[in-house]
Coordinates of C-alpha atoms and ligand atoms in Angstrom, one line a residue:
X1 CA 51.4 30.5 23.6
X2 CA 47.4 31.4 23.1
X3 CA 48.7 34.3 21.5
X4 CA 50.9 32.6 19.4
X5 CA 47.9 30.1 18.4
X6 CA 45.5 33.2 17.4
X7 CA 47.9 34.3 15.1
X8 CA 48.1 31.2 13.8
X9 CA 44.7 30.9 13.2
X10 CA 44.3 34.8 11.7
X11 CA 47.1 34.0 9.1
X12 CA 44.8 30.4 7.8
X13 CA 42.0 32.6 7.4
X14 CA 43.9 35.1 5.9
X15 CA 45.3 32.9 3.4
X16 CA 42.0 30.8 2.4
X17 CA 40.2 34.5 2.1
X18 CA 42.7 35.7 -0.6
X19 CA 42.8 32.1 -2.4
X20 CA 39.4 31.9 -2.6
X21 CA 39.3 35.9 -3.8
X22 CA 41.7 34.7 -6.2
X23 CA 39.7 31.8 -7.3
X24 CA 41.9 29.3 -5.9
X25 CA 41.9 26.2 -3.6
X26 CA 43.0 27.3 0.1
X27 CA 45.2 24.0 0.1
X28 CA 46.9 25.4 -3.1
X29 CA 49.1 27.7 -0.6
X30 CA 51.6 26.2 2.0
X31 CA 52.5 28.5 5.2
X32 CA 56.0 28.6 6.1
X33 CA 56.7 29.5 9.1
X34 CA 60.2 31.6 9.5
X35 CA 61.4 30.5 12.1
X36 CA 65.0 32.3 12.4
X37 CA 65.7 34.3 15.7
X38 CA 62.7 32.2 17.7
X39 CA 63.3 29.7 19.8
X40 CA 63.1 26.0 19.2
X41 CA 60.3 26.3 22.2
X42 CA 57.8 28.5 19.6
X43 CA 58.4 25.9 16.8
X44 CA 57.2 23.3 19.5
X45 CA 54.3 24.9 19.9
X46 CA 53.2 25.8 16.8
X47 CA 54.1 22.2 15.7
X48 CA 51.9 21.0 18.2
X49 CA 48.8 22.7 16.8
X50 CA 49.2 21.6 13.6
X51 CA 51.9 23.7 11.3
X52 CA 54.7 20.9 9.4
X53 CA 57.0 23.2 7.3
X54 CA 59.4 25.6 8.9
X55 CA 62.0 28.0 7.8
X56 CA 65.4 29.0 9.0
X57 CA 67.8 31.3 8.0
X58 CA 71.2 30.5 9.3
X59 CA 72.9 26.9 9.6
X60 CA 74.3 26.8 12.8
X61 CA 70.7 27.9 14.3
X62 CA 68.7 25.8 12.5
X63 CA 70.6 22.6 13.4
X64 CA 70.7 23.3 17.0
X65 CA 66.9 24.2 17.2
X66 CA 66.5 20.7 15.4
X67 CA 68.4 18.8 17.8
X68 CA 66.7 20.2 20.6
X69 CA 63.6 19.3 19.1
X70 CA 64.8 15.7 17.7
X71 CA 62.6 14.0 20.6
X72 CA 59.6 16.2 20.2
X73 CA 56.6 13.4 18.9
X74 CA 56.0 15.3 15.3
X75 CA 59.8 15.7 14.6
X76 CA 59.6 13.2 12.0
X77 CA 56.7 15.4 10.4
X78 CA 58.5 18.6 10.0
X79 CA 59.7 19.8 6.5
X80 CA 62.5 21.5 7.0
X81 CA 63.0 24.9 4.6
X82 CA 66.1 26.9 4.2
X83 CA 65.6 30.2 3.1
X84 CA 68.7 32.5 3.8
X85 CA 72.1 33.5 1.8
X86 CA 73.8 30.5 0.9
X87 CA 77.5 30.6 1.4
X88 CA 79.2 28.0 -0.5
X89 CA 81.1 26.5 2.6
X90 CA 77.3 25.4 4.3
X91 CA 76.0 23.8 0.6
X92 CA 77.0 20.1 2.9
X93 CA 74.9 20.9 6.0
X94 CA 72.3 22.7 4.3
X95 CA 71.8 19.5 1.2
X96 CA 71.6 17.1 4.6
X97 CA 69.4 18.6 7.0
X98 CA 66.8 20.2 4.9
X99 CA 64.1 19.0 2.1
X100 CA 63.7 22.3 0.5
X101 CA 65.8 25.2 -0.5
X102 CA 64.2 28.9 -1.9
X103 CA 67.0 30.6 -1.9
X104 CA 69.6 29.4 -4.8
X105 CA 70.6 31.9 -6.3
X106 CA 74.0 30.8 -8.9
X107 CA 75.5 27.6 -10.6
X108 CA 77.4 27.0 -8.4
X109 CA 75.3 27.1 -5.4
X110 CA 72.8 24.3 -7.2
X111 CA 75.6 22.7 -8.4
X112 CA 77.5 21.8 -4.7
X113 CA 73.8 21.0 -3.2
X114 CA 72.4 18.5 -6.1
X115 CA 76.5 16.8 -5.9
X116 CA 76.1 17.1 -1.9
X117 CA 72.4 15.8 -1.3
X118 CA 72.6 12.4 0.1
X119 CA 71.9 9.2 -1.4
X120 CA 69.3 7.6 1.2
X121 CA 67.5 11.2 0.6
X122 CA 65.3 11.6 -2.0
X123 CA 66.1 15.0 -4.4
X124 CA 66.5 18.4 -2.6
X125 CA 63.5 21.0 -3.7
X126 CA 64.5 23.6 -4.7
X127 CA 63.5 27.5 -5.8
X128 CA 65.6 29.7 -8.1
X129 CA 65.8 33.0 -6.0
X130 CA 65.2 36.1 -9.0
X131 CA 66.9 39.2 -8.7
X132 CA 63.7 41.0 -10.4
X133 CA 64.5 44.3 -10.3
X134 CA 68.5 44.1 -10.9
X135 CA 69.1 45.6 -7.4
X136 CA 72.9 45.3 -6.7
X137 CA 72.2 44.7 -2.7
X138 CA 70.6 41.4 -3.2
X139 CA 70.6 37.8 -4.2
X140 CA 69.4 36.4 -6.9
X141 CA 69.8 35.6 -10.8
X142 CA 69.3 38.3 -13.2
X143 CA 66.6 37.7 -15.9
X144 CA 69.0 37.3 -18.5
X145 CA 70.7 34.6 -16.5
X146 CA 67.5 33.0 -15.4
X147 CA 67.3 30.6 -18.7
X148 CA 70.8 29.5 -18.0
X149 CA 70.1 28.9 -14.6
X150 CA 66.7 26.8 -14.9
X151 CA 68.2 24.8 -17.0
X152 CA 71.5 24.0 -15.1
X153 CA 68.8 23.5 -12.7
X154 CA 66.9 20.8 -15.0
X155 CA 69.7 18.6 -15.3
X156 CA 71.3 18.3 -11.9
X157 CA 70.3 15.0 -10.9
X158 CA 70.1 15.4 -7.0
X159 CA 67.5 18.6 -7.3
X160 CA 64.2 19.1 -7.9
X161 CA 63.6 22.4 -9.2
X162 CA 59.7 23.5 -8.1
X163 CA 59.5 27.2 -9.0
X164 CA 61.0 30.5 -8.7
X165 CA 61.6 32.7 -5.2
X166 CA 61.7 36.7 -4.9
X167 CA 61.9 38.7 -2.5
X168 CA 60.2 42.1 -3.7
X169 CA 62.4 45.5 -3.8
X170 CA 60.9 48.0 -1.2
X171 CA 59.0 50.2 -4.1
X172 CA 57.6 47.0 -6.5
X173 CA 54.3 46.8 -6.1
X174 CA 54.1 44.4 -8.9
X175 CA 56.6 42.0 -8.3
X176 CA 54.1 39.0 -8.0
X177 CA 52.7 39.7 -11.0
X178 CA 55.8 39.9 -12.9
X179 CA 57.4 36.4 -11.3
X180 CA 54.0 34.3 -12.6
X181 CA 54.5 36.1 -15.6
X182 CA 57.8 35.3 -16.1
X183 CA 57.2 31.9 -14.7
X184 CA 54.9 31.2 -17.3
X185 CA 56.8 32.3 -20.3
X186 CA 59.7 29.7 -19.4
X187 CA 59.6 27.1 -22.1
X188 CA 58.2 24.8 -18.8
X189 CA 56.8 26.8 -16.7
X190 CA 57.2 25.8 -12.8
X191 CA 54.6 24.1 -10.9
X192 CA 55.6 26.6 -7.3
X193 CA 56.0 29.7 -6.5
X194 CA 57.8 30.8 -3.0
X195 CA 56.6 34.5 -2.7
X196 CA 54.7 36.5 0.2
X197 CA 56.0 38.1 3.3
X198 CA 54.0 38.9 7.0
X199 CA 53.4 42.2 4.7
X200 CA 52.2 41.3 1.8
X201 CA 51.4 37.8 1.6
X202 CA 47.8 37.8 0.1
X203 CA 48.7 40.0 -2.9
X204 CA 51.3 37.3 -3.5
X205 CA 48.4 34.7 -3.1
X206 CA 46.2 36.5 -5.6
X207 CA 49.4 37.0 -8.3
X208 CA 49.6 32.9 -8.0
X209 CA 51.7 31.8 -4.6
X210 CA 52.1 28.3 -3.7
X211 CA 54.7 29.3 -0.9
X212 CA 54.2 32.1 1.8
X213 CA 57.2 32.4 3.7
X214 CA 55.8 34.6 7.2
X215 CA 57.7 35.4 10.2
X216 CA 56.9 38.2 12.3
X217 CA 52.8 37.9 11.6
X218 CA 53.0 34.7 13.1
X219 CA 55.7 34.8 15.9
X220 CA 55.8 38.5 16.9
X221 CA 58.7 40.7 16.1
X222 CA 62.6 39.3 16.2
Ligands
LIG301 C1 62.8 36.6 7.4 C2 62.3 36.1 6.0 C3 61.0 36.0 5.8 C4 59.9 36.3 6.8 O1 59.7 37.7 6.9 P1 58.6 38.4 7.8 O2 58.4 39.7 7.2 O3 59.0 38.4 9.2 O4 57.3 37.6 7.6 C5 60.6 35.5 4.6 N1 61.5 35.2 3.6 C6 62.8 35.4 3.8 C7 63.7 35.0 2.7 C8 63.3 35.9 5.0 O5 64.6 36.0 5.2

């Protein structure tokens, strides 16, 4: 796991250099570790050297790697994040098991989670995922839905809505930019924003990214 812990480390410094580049606080940027595809054992050990909020991917994984690590001593200290394809059938598991959610991409997706969120929880976090670039292979709402959506978003009582998510197509080299842009021409623009990959996380960072979502940087290929 020393290897595992010197990535770690690399990816902090990596992410405090290209804040403080961009002229913004180090602590302004939460790593998520993605998780998906790793065992419950490397979330273990990266949870013992310090790192709270983890990603997963797919439902059934996720709650079985948080089962076996319901008796680890920080259990109670990890935030769990979802960020895969949301199927409407897993809206239940995923609104009870997890405290954020980057990946809501239609009305109907927000809609089951904010009516499924439990009570004795408080609201659900959540990211609209943008399709930025229209691609017909991916998730997200368009920009011409996006209003629509924010605002559904707005008034579902059981959700938080903290910012937008994209996932960049392979030839945008300016999608950062253009989220915070877009971000901040909503009529409220949105305090988060969930973008940055193990590839291109500090450019993310310098466009404005509150969220880095890293995998492979930090556990090694899946
Ligand atoms: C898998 C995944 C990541 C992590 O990707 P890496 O390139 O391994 O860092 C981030 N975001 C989402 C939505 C993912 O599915």
């Amino acid at each position: 796991m020393k290897a595992l812990e010197a990535r770690f480390l690399s990816i902090h410094s990596q992410i405090a250099a290209a804040a403080t580049a961009a002229g913004r606080s180090p602590d302004a940027v939460t790593l998520v570790a993605v998780s998906k595809f790793h065992p419950a054992s490397c979330i273990a050990a990266l949870a013992a050297i310090g790192q709270r909020d983890f990603a997963e991917n797919y439902v059934q994984e996720a709650l079985s790697k948080q089962e076996l690590l319901a008796s680890h001593p920080v259990f109670e200290q990890l935030i769990w994040h979802f960020t895969g394809p949301i199927q409407s059938n897993k809206t239940r598991a995923i609104a009870t098991h997890f405290s954020w959610v980057h990946s809501v991409d239609r009305p109907k997706i927000a809609e089951r989670l904010s009516a499924q969120r439990p009570d004795t929880l408080p609201p659900l976090k959540v990211f609209v995922e943008v399709n930025l670039d229209g691609e017909s292979t991916k998730a997200g709402v368009s920009l011409a839905q996006l209003p629509a959506m924010v605002a559904l978003c707005a008034r579902l009582p059981r959700i938080e809505l903290v910012g937008l998510m994209v996932i960049p197509a392979r030839a945008s080299t300016d999608a950062f930019v253009r989220l915070a842009k877009i971000n901040a021409n909503l009529p409220t623009p949105l305090p988060m924003l969930s973008m940055g990959m193990s590839a291109d996380f500090p450019a993310a960072i310098a466009a404005g990214s509150t969220h880095v979502r890293i995998g492979t940087a930090l556990f090694g290929a899946r």
